[in-house]
PDB file of C-alpha atoms in Angstrom:
ATOM      1  CA  MET W1147       4.523 -71.318 -20.942  1.00  0.00           C
ATOM      2  CA  THR W1148       2.031 -69.136 -19.718  1.00  0.00           C
ATOM      3  CA  ALA W1149       2.457 -64.958 -20.101  1.00  0.00           C
ATOM      4  CA  VAL W1150       1.770 -62.566 -17.832  1.00  0.00           C
ATOM      5  CA  THR W1151       0.597 -59.533 -18.876  1.00  0.00           C
ATOM      6  CA  GLU W1152       1.282 -56.088 -16.228  1.00  0.00           C
ATOM      7  CA  THR W1153      -1.228 -53.554 -16.220  1.00  0.00           C
ATOM      8  CA  THR W1154       0.267 -49.940 -15.559  1.00  0.00           C
ATOM      9  CA  ALA W1155      -3.437 -49.275 -14.703  1.00  0.00           C
ATOM     10  CA  GLY W1156      -3.766 -47.703 -11.024  1.00  0.00           C
ATOM     11  CA  PRO W1157      -5.912 -48.646  -8.322  1.00  0.00           C
ATOM     12  CA  ALA W1158      -9.952 -49.412  -9.077  1.00  0.00           C
ATOM     13  CA  HIS W1159     -11.006 -46.640  -6.688  1.00  0.00           C
ATOM     14  CA  ALA W1160      -7.827 -44.525  -6.929  1.00  0.00           C
ATOM     15  CA  PRO W1161      -8.962 -40.548  -7.002  1.00  0.00           C
ATOM     16  CA  VAL W1162      -8.169 -38.480  -9.956  1.00  0.00           C
ATOM     17  CA  PRO W1163      -7.066 -36.033  -9.418  1.00  0.00           C
ATOM     18  CA  ARG W1164      -9.765 -32.472 -10.570  1.00  0.00           C
ATOM     19  CA  PRO W1165      -8.389 -29.933 -12.774  1.00  0.00           C
ATOM     20  CA  ARG W1166      -8.504 -26.915 -10.974  1.00  0.00           C
ATOM     21  CA  GLY W1167     -10.229 -23.670 -12.367  1.00  0.00           C
ATOM     22  CA  GLY W1168      -8.008 -20.465 -13.580  1.00  0.00           C
ATOM     23  CA  ILE W1169      -9.766 -18.503 -10.762  1.00  0.00           C
ATOM     24  CA  VAL W1170      -9.101 -21.124  -7.705  1.00  0.00           C
ATOM     25  CA  GLN W1171      -5.416 -21.957  -9.667  1.00  0.00           C
ATOM     26  CA  SER W1172      -4.501 -18.222  -9.239  1.00  0.00           C
ATOM     27  CA  ILE W1173      -5.068 -17.992  -5.297  1.00  0.00           C
ATOM     28  CA  GLY W1174      -3.414 -20.702  -4.832  1.00  0.00           C
ATOM     29  CA  ASP W1175      -0.580 -20.010  -6.626  1.00  0.00           C
ATOM     30  CA  SER W1176      -0.547 -16.052  -5.317  1.00  0.00           C
ATOM     31  CA  LEU W1177      -0.900 -17.846  -1.507  1.00  0.00           C
ATOM     32  CA  VAL W1178       2.037 -20.067  -2.058  1.00  0.00           C
ATOM     33  CA  VAL W1179       4.140 -16.645  -3.435  1.00  0.00           C
ATOM     34  CA  ALA W1180       2.730 -15.071  -0.611  1.00  0.00           C
ATOM     35  CA  ARG W1181       3.832 -17.150   2.274  1.00  0.00           C
ATOM     36  CA  ARG W1182       7.456 -17.484   0.060  1.00  0.00           C
ATOM     37  CA  ASN W1183       7.570 -13.724   0.545  1.00  0.00           C
ATOM     38  CA  LEU W1184       6.723 -13.200   4.316  1.00  0.00           C
ATOM     39  CA  ILE W1185       9.136 -16.096   5.048  1.00  0.00           C
ATOM     40  CA  ARG W1186      11.842 -13.811   3.466  1.00  0.00           C
ATOM     41  CA  MET W1187      11.010 -11.025   4.989  1.00  0.00           C
ATOM     42  CA  ALA W1188      10.923 -12.714   8.929  1.00  0.00           C
ATOM     43  CA  ARG W1189      15.260 -14.244   7.367  1.00  0.00           C
ATOM     44  CA  ILE W1190      15.546 -10.899   7.073  1.00  0.00           C
ATOM     45  CA  PRO W1191      14.485  -8.623   9.945  1.00  0.00           C
ATOM     46  CA  GLU W1192      16.324  -5.109   9.297  1.00  0.00           C
ATOM     47  CA  VAL W1193      14.020  -4.745   6.310  1.00  0.00           C
ATOM     48  CA  VAL W1194      11.479  -4.887   8.824  1.00  0.00           C
ATOM     49  CA  ILE W1195      13.233  -2.420  11.445  1.00  0.00           C
ATOM     50  CA  PHE W1196      14.553   0.362   9.031  1.00  0.00           C
ATOM     51  CA  GLY W1197      10.537  -0.673   7.395  1.00  0.00           C
ATOM     52  CA  LEU W1198       9.145   1.453  11.501  1.00  0.00           C
ATOM     53  CA  ILE W1199      12.239   4.034  11.529  1.00  0.00           C
ATOM     54  CA  GLN W1200      10.881   6.455   9.168  1.00  0.00           C
ATOM     55  CA  PRO W1201       7.416   6.829  10.205  1.00  0.00           C
ATOM     56  CA  ILE W1202       8.214   6.618  13.472  1.00  0.00           C
ATOM     57  CA  MET W1203      10.634   9.990  12.772  1.00  0.00           C
ATOM     58  CA  PHE W1204       7.835  11.722  10.604  1.00  0.00           C
ATOM     59  CA  VAL W1205       6.082  11.190  14.226  1.00  0.00           C
ATOM     60  CA  VAL W1206       8.196  12.875  16.109  1.00  0.00           C
ATOM     61  CA  LEU W1207       9.742  15.175  13.446  1.00  0.00           C
ATOM     62  CA  PHE W1208       5.974  17.016  12.212  1.00  0.00           C
ATOM     63  CA  SER W1209       4.695  16.475  16.180  1.00  0.00           C
ATOM     64  CA  TYR W1210       7.124  18.704  17.602  1.00  0.00           C
ATOM     65  CA  VAL W1211       9.024  20.818  15.486  1.00  0.00           C
ATOM     66  CA  PHE W1212       5.982  21.902  13.136  1.00  0.00           C
ATOM     67  CA  GLY W1213       3.568  21.360  15.380  1.00  0.00           C
ATOM     68  CA  GLY W1214       3.636  24.363  18.087  1.00  0.00           C
ATOM     69  CA  SER W1215       3.350  26.977  14.049  1.00  0.00           C
ATOM     70  CA  MET W1216       1.054  24.917  12.009  1.00  0.00           C
ATOM     71  CA  ASN W1217      -3.155  27.105  12.297  1.00  0.00           C
ATOM     72  CA  ILE W1218      -6.130  23.916  12.265  1.00  0.00           C
ATOM     73  CA  GLY W1219      -8.614  25.154  12.628  1.00  0.00           C
ATOM     74  CA  GLY W1220      -7.923  28.540  14.327  1.00  0.00           C
ATOM     75  CA  THR W1221      -5.517  27.288  16.775  1.00  0.00           C
ATOM     76  CA  THR W1222      -2.628  26.885  16.836  1.00  0.00           C
ATOM     77  CA  ASP W1223      -1.632  24.371  19.920  1.00  0.00           C
ATOM     78  CA  PRO W1224       0.293  21.541  19.469  1.00  0.00           C
ATOM     79  CA  SER W1225      -1.867  18.935  20.731  1.00  0.00           C
ATOM     80  CA  VAL W1226      -4.633  19.926  17.806  1.00  0.00           C
ATOM     81  CA  TYR W1227      -2.143  19.643  15.020  1.00  0.00           C
ATOM     82  CA  ARG W1228      -1.041  15.588  16.151  1.00  0.00           C
ATOM     83  CA  ASN W1229      -4.452  15.024  16.151  1.00  0.00           C
ATOM     84  CA  PHE W1230      -5.110  16.180  12.828  1.00  0.00           C
ATOM     85  CA  LEU W1231      -1.177  15.459  11.727  1.00  0.00           C
ATOM     86  CA  MET W1232      -2.057  11.284  12.497  1.00  0.00           C
ATOM     87  CA  ALA W1233      -4.606  10.664   9.485  1.00  0.00           C
ATOM     88  CA  GLY W1234      -1.676  11.868   6.719  1.00  0.00           C
ATOM     89  CA  ILE W1235       1.308  10.035   8.714  1.00  0.00           C
ATOM     90  CA  PHE W1236      -0.680   6.546   8.531  1.00  0.00           C
ATOM     91  CA  ALA W1237      -1.603   7.436   3.875  1.00  0.00           C
ATOM     92  CA  GLN W1238       2.155   8.288   3.505  1.00  0.00           C
ATOM     93  CA  THR W1239       3.671   5.370   5.674  1.00  0.00           C
ATOM     94  CA  VAL W1240       1.290   2.265   3.250  1.00  0.00           C
ATOM     95  CA  THR W1241       2.468   4.467   0.531  1.00  0.00           C
ATOM     96  CA  PHE W1242       6.556   4.881   1.136  1.00  0.00           C
ATOM     97  CA  ALA W1243       5.877   0.229   1.637  1.00  0.00           C
ATOM     98  CA  THR W1244       5.498   0.725  -2.762  1.00  0.00           C
ATOM     99  CA  ALA W1245       9.322   1.700  -3.426  1.00  0.00           C
ATOM    100  CA  GLY W1246      10.141  -1.803  -0.764  1.00  0.00           C
ATOM    101  CA  ALA W1247       7.901  -3.464  -3.298  1.00  0.00           C
ATOM    102  CA  GLY W1248       8.917  -2.290  -6.437  1.00  0.00           C
ATOM    103  CA  ALA W1249      12.766  -3.065  -5.549  1.00  0.00           C
ATOM    104  CA  GLY W1250      11.859  -6.632  -4.472  1.00  0.00           C
ATOM    105  CA  ILE W1251      10.213  -6.906  -7.554  1.00  0.00           C
ATOM    106  CA  ALA W1252      13.177  -5.564  -9.706  1.00  0.00           C
ATOM    107  CA  ASP W1253      15.735  -8.151  -6.840  1.00  0.00           C
ATOM    108  CA  ASP W1254      13.520 -10.996  -7.901  1.00  0.00           C
ATOM    109  CA  MET W1255      13.538 -10.353 -11.802  1.00  0.00           C
ATOM    110  CA  HIS W1256      17.722  -9.577 -11.345  1.00  0.00           C
ATOM    111  CA  LYS W1257      18.201 -12.661  -9.745  1.00  0.00           C
ATOM    112  CA  GLY W1258      16.535 -14.532 -12.210  1.00  0.00           C
ATOM    113  CA  LEU W1259      13.460 -15.659  -9.959  1.00  0.00           C
ATOM    114  CA  ILE W1260      10.969 -14.824 -11.653  1.00  0.00           C
ATOM    115  CA  ASP W1261      12.397 -17.583 -15.090  1.00  0.00           C
ATOM    116  CA  ARG W1262      11.890 -19.695 -12.010  1.00  0.00           C
ATOM    117  CA  PHE W1263       9.209 -19.050 -11.969  1.00  0.00           C
ATOM    118  CA  ARG W1264       8.117 -19.330 -15.761  1.00  0.00           C
ATOM    119  CA  SER W1265       8.575 -23.241 -15.566  1.00  0.00           C
ATOM    120  CA  LEU W1266       6.321 -24.081 -12.840  1.00  0.00           C
ATOM    121  CA  PRO W1267       2.370 -24.625 -13.832  1.00  0.00           C
ATOM    122  CA  MET W1268       1.127 -21.128 -12.058  1.00  0.00           C
ATOM    123  CA  ALA W1269      -1.247 -18.744 -13.296  1.00  0.00           C
ATOM    124  CA  ARG W1270       0.864 -15.580 -14.434  1.00  0.00           C
ATOM    125  CA  GLY W1271       0.016 -13.053 -12.703  1.00  0.00           C
ATOM    126  CA  ALA W1272       0.323 -14.967  -9.389  1.00  0.00           C
ATOM    127  CA  VAL W1273       4.113 -14.106  -9.009  1.00  0.00           C
ATOM    128  CA  LEU W1274       2.622 -10.077  -8.449  1.00  0.00           C
ATOM    129  CA  THR W1275      -0.499 -10.916  -6.409  1.00  0.00           C
ATOM    130  CA  GLY W1276       1.637 -13.216  -3.981  1.00  0.00           C
ATOM    131  CA  ARG W1277       3.791  -9.788  -3.865  1.00  0.00           C
ATOM    132  CA  THR W1278       1.952  -7.498  -3.020  1.00  0.00           C
ATOM    133  CA  LEU W1279       0.063  -9.446  -0.394  1.00  0.00           C
ATOM    134  CA  ALA W1280       3.001 -10.123   1.371  1.00  0.00           C
ATOM    135  CA  ASP W1281       4.425  -6.572   0.689  1.00  0.00           C
ATOM    136  CA  LEU W1282       0.286  -5.576   1.867  1.00  0.00           C
ATOM    137  CA  VAL W1283       0.649  -7.906   5.515  1.00  0.00           C
ATOM    138  CA  GLN W1284       3.880  -5.885   6.101  1.00  0.00           C
ATOM    139  CA  THR W1285       2.520  -3.015   5.755  1.00  0.00           C
ATOM    140  CA  ALA W1286      -0.419  -3.411   8.049  1.00  0.00           C
ATOM    141  CA  LEU W1287       2.623  -4.619  10.818  1.00  0.00           C
ATOM    142  CA  THR W1288       3.996  -1.292  10.314  1.00  0.00           C
ATOM    143  CA  VAL W1289       0.672   0.661  10.655  1.00  0.00           C
ATOM    144  CA  VAL W1290      -0.070  -1.224  13.830  1.00  0.00           C
ATOM    145  CA  VAL W1291       3.544  -0.201  15.325  1.00  0.00           C
ATOM    146  CA  LEU W1292       2.784   2.976  14.697  1.00  0.00           C
ATOM    147  CA  THR W1293      -0.557   3.373  16.114  1.00  0.00           C
ATOM    148  CA  VAL W1294       1.155   2.584  19.447  1.00  0.00           C
ATOM    149  CA  VAL W1295       4.032   5.606  18.226  1.00  0.00           C
ATOM    150  CA  ALA W1296       0.433   7.735  17.984  1.00  0.00           C
ATOM    151  CA  LEU W1297      -1.233   7.212  21.136  1.00  0.00           C
ATOM    152  CA  LEU W1298       2.331   7.662  22.498  1.00  0.00           C
ATOM    153  CA  VAL W1299       2.394  11.121  21.522  1.00  0.00           C
ATOM    154  CA  GLY W1300      -1.422  11.984  22.541  1.00  0.00           C
ATOM    155  CA  TRP W1301      -3.444  11.185  19.448  1.00  0.00           C
ATOM    156  CA  ARG W1302      -6.647   9.371  19.872  1.00  0.00           C
ATOM    157  CA  VAL W1303     -10.482   8.017  18.096  1.00  0.00           C
ATOM    158  CA  HIS W1304     -13.292  10.115  19.344  1.00  0.00           C
ATOM    159  CA  GLU W1305     -15.284   7.821  16.420  1.00  0.00           C
ATOM    160  CA  GLY W1306     -15.317   4.134  18.010  1.00  0.00           C
ATOM    161  CA  ILE W1307     -13.316   1.685  17.072  1.00  0.00           C
ATOM    162  CA  PRO W1308     -15.803   0.716  14.332  1.00  0.00           C
ATOM    163  CA  LYS W1309     -14.824   3.713  13.024  1.00  0.00           C
ATOM    164  CA  ALA W1310     -11.534   3.565  13.398  1.00  0.00           C
ATOM    165  CA  LEU W1311     -11.014  -0.139  11.718  1.00  0.00           C
ATOM    166  CA  ALA W1312     -13.808   0.832   8.819  1.00  0.00           C
ATOM    167  CA  ALA W1313     -10.569   4.067   8.278  1.00  0.00           C
ATOM    168  CA  PHE W1314      -7.648   1.578   8.935  1.00  0.00           C
ATOM    169  CA  ALA W1315      -8.891  -1.195   6.775  1.00  0.00           C
ATOM    170  CA  LEU W1316      -8.743   2.010   3.734  1.00  0.00           C
ATOM    171  CA  LEU W1317      -5.489   2.921   4.637  1.00  0.00           C
ATOM    172  CA  LEU W1318      -4.079  -0.806   2.925  1.00  0.00           C
ATOM    173  CA  LEU W1319      -6.121  -0.279   0.830  1.00  0.00           C
ATOM    174  CA  LEU W1320      -4.580   2.883  -0.778  1.00  0.00           C
ATOM    175  CA  GLY W1321      -1.760   0.720   0.344  1.00  0.00           C
ATOM    176  CA  TYR W1322      -2.247  -2.115  -1.920  1.00  0.00           C
ATOM    177  CA  ALA W1323      -3.176  -0.383  -4.684  1.00  0.00           C
ATOM    178  CA  PHE W1324      -0.155   1.764  -4.784  1.00  0.00           C
ATOM    179  CA  SER W1325       1.918  -1.389  -4.833  1.00  0.00           C
ATOM    180  CA  TRP W1326       0.971  -2.103  -7.749  1.00  0.00           C
ATOM    181  CA  ILE W1327       2.175   0.927  -9.076  1.00  0.00           C
ATOM    182  CA  GLY W1328       5.577  -0.056  -7.138  1.00  0.00           C
ATOM    183  CA  ALA W1329       5.058  -3.576  -9.580  1.00  0.00           C
ATOM    184  CA  LEU W1330       5.222  -2.032 -12.333  1.00  0.00           C
ATOM    185  CA  ILE W1331       8.103   0.557 -11.470  1.00  0.00           C
ATOM    186  CA  GLY W1332      10.118  -2.739 -10.813  1.00  0.00           C
ATOM    187  CA  LEU W1333       9.097  -4.397 -13.973  1.00  0.00           C
ATOM    188  CA  SER W1334       9.975  -1.373 -15.695  1.00  0.00           C
ATOM    189  CA  VAL W1335      13.567  -0.920 -14.375  1.00  0.00           C
ATOM    190  CA  ARG W1336      16.490  -3.120 -14.986  1.00  0.00           C
ATOM    191  CA  THR W1337      18.094  -2.694 -10.773  1.00  0.00           C
ATOM    192  CA  PRO W1338      16.823  -2.802  -7.506  1.00  0.00           C
ATOM    193  CA  GLU W1339      18.292   0.917  -6.689  1.00  0.00           C
ATOM    194  CA  ALA W1340      16.318   2.758  -9.296  1.00  0.00           C
ATOM    195  CA  ALA W1341      13.489   0.674  -8.335  1.00  0.00           C
ATOM    196  CA  THR W1342      13.237   2.562  -5.411  1.00  0.00           C
ATOM    197  CA  SER W1343      14.902   5.700  -6.789  1.00  0.00           C
ATOM    198  CA  GLY W1344      12.196   5.102  -8.804  1.00  0.00           C
ATOM    199  CA  GLY W1345       9.339   4.321  -6.195  1.00  0.00           C
ATOM    200  CA  LEU W1346       9.975   7.200  -3.995  1.00  0.00           C
ATOM    201  CA  ILE W1347      10.432  10.319  -6.404  1.00  0.00           C
ATOM    202  CA  TRP W1348       6.538  11.145  -7.359  1.00  0.00           C
ATOM    203  CA  LEU W1349       5.821   9.892  -4.456  1.00  0.00           C
ATOM    204  CA  PHE W1350       6.880  12.758  -2.402  1.00  0.00           C
ATOM    205  CA  PRO W1351       4.661  15.152  -4.158  1.00  0.00           C
ATOM    206  CA  VAL W1352       1.692  12.806  -4.378  1.00  0.00           C
ATOM    207  CA  THR W1353       1.950  13.078  -0.399  1.00  0.00           C
ATOM    208  CA  PHE W1354       2.875  16.636   0.368  1.00  0.00           C
ATOM    209  CA  ILE W1355       0.477  17.676  -2.257  1.00  0.00           C
ATOM    210  CA  SER W1356      -2.213  17.149  -0.300  1.00  0.00           C
ATOM    211  CA  ASN W1357      -4.306  17.981   2.922  1.00  0.00           C
ATOM    212  CA  ALA W1358      -1.786  15.309   4.469  1.00  0.00           C
ATOM    213  CA  PHE W1359       0.528  17.682   6.386  1.00  0.00           C
ATOM    214  CA  VAL W1360      -1.249  21.256   5.691  1.00  0.00           C
ATOM    215  CA  ASP W1361      -5.195  22.784   5.294  1.00  0.00           C
ATOM    216  CA  SER W1362      -5.432  22.610   1.827  1.00  0.00           C
ATOM    217  CA  GLY W1363      -7.908  25.772   2.613  1.00  0.00           C
ATOM    218  CA  ARG W1364      -4.737  28.000   2.926  1.00  0.00           C
ATOM    219  CA  MET W1365      -3.132  26.413  -0.489  1.00  0.00           C
ATOM    220  CA  THR W1366      -3.451  29.215  -4.040  1.00  0.00           C
ATOM    221  CA  PRO W1367      -6.024  27.952  -5.761  1.00  0.00           C
ATOM    222  CA  TRP W1368      -4.557  25.897  -8.355  1.00  0.00           C
ATOM    223  CA  LEU W1369      -2.333  24.343  -5.846  1.00  0.00           C
ATOM    224  CA  ARG W1370      -6.041  23.641  -3.437  1.00  0.00           C
ATOM    225  CA  HIS W1371      -7.959  21.928  -6.951  1.00  0.00           C
ATOM    226  CA  ILE W1372      -5.112  19.257  -7.437  1.00  0.00           C
ATOM    227  CA  ALA W1373      -5.190  18.797  -3.460  1.00  0.00           C
ATOM    228  CA  GLU W1374      -8.599  18.360  -3.565  1.00  0.00           C
ATOM    229  CA  TRP W1375      -8.891  15.857  -6.391  1.00  0.00           C
ATOM    230  CA  ASN W1376      -6.317  13.911  -5.555  1.00  0.00           C
ATOM    231  CA  PRO W1377      -6.177  10.285  -4.146  1.00  0.00           C
ATOM    232  CA  PHE W1378      -3.744  10.600  -1.130  1.00  0.00           C
ATOM    233  CA  SER W1379      -6.615  13.399   0.284  1.00  0.00           C
ATOM    234  CA  ALA W1380      -9.121  11.555  -0.147  1.00  0.00           C
ATOM    235  CA  THR W1381      -8.136   8.898   1.891  1.00  0.00           C
ATOM    236  CA  VAL W1382      -6.628  11.030   4.484  1.00  0.00           C
ATOM    237  CA  GLN W1383     -10.029  13.075   4.275  1.00  0.00           C
ATOM    238  CA  ALA W1384     -11.566   9.532   5.332  1.00  0.00           C
ATOM    239  CA  CYS W1385      -9.370   9.042   7.954  1.00  0.00           C
ATOM    240  CA  ARG W1386     -10.293  12.108   9.476  1.00  0.00           C
ATOM    241  CA  GLU W1387     -14.140  11.801   9.700  1.00  0.00           C
ATOM    242  CA  LEU W1388     -13.414   7.815  10.660  1.00  0.00           C
ATOM    243  CA  PHE W1389     -11.240   8.820  13.603  1.00  0.00           C
ATOM    244  CA  GLY W1390     -12.594  11.697  14.829  1.00  0.00           C
ATOM    245  CA  ASN W1391      -9.784  13.688  13.799  1.00  0.00           C
ATOM    246  CA  PRO W1392     -10.002  17.002  13.675  1.00  0.00           C
ATOM    247  CA  GLY W1393      -8.915  19.596  10.349  1.00  0.00           C
ATOM    248  CA  VAL W1394     -12.243  17.847   8.369  1.00  0.00           C
ATOM    249  CA  SER W1395     -12.766  20.463   5.086  1.00  0.00           C
ATOM    250  CA  GLN W1396     -14.995  22.522   4.054  1.00  0.00           C
ATOM    251  CA  SER W1397     -14.800  22.102   0.201  1.00  0.00           C
ATOM    252  CA  ASP W1398     -17.173  21.815  -2.338  1.00  0.00           C
ATOM    253  CA  ALA W1399     -15.272  19.724  -4.552  1.00  0.00           C
ATOM    254  CA  TRP W1400     -17.263  16.040  -4.595  1.00  0.00           C
ATOM    255  CA  PRO W1401     -13.715  13.944  -3.089  1.00  0.00           C
ATOM    256  CA  MET W1402     -13.653  16.125  -0.070  1.00  0.00           C
ATOM    257  CA  GLN W1403     -17.849  15.856   0.358  1.00  0.00           C
ATOM    258  CA  HIS W1404     -18.040  12.760   0.148  1.00  0.00           C
ATOM    259  CA  PRO W1405     -13.884  11.002   1.337  1.00  0.00           C
ATOM    260  CA  VAL W1406     -14.579   7.737   1.733  1.00  0.00           C
ATOM    261  CA  TRP W1407     -16.761   6.419  -1.834  1.00  0.00           C
ATOM    262  CA  ALA W1408     -13.687   8.652  -2.927  1.00  0.00           C
ATOM    263  CA  SER W1409     -11.010   6.910  -1.762  1.00  0.00           C
ATOM    264  CA  ILE W1410     -12.802   3.250  -2.432  1.00  0.00           C
ATOM    265  CA  ILE W1411     -13.636   4.392  -5.970  1.00  0.00           C
ATOM    266  CA  TRP W1412     -10.213   5.745  -6.246  1.00  0.00           C
ATOM    267  CA  SER W1413      -8.257   2.519  -4.820  1.00  0.00           C
ATOM    268  CA  VAL W1414     -10.487   0.185  -7.063  1.00  0.00           C
ATOM    269  CA  ILE W1415      -9.018   2.346  -9.895  1.00  0.00           C
ATOM    270  CA  ILE W1416      -5.819   2.335  -9.575  1.00  0.00           C
ATOM    271  CA  ILE W1417      -5.281  -1.592  -8.557  1.00  0.00           C
ATOM    272  CA  ALA W1418      -7.713  -1.923 -12.242  1.00  0.00           C
ATOM    273  CA  VAL W1419      -5.392  -0.250 -14.004  1.00  0.00           C
ATOM    274  CA  PHE W1420      -2.160  -1.016 -12.651  1.00  0.00           C
ATOM    275  CA  ARG W1421      -2.481  -4.400 -12.262  1.00  0.00           C
ATOM    276  CA  THR W1422      -3.774  -4.834 -16.063  1.00  0.00           C
ATOM    277  CA  LEU W1423      -0.559  -3.145 -16.835  1.00  0.00           C
ATOM    278  CA  ALA W1424       1.527  -5.184 -14.253  1.00  0.00           C
ATOM    279  CA  VAL W1425       0.723  -8.257 -15.831  1.00  0.00           C
ATOM    280  CA  ARG W1426       1.140  -7.096 -19.267  1.00  0.00           C
ATOM    281  CA  LYS W1427       4.172  -5.738 -18.811  1.00  0.00           C
ATOM    282  CA  TYR W1428       5.521  -9.247 -17.162  1.00  0.00           C
ATOM    283  CA  ARG W1429       4.123 -11.696 -19.263  1.00  0.00           C
ATOM    284  CA  SER W1430       6.020  -8.770 -21.532  1.00  0.00           C
ATOM    285  CA  ALA W1431       8.729  -8.724 -19.950  1.00  0.00           C
ATOM    286  CA  ALA W1432       9.234 -12.993 -19.540  1.00  0.00           C
ATOM    287  CA  SER W1433       9.082 -14.113 -23.186  1.00  0.00           C
TER     288      SER W1433
END
C-alpha cells in the first residue's frame, strides 16, 4: 500500500504578501479610521447641522448688531466691518471644531473603542490621525456653507480666486493644527462632556484676544502685543491680505508684517508639538 503525503504548501505561483513599511501602514490605517469616522458623521447629520448653526449665528449677529459701531480704517460703515469680520469668523469656525474633535475621542475612549483598536495590527498613531482627518473634512464642509452665507451678507473677495483658495488652505491648516490640541484634551479627560468644556474654555481667550473682531491697534499696549503674536491672529491677518479685505494691520510685529509665513510656521509647530504629545498620551492611556 502506497502512503499519500499531503503538502501544506500553496501553489507554486501564489503571490507572497509583501510586508508594508511603517509609513505606508500608518497612512493606510489612518485613512481607514478616517473613513469610519466620516461614515459615522454621515449617520448622525444633526451633529453637522448644529455645527453649522453657530458660525452662521456669529456672522449674522456680529454683522448686524455690532457692524454699525465698529471703526475700521476710520469708518463705521457696516459693509466695511462685514468684510473685515469674515476672516475672523472663518478662523473661529475652524478652531471651534477642536471641541468636537476632543469630545469624539473622549467618547471613543469612554466606550472602549480604543481597546478594540489596540487588538488590531495597526499603527498606534493612526487612530488619532484618522480622527483628525475626518474632522478636517467636516470643517471644510462647514467653511463651504459659511462662505455662501458670507457672500449673502455682503462679503467679497478682491484678490482673485487663487489667493482666496490659499487663504482657505491656511484656515484648514490652522483647524487641523488645533484639532491635535483637542485630541490631547480628549485623551486627558474621562467623559465627552468634560472634553467639550475643556475644549472651549481656552478657545475663547485665544479667539477674542486677537484681531478677529476688532482692530488690535486700538487695544492697550500689553494686550496688543499678545494679540499680535497670537497664532490665531496671524492666520486672520493672512486671510485678510489674501482676500483683499480691509483691516490690514500697520503693526511692526513680525507676524503682522509676514502673516502668511507666520500662519504656516505657527500651524506646523502646533501640529508637531501636540501630535507628539497626543500620540504619547494615547500610548500611555492604552497600555
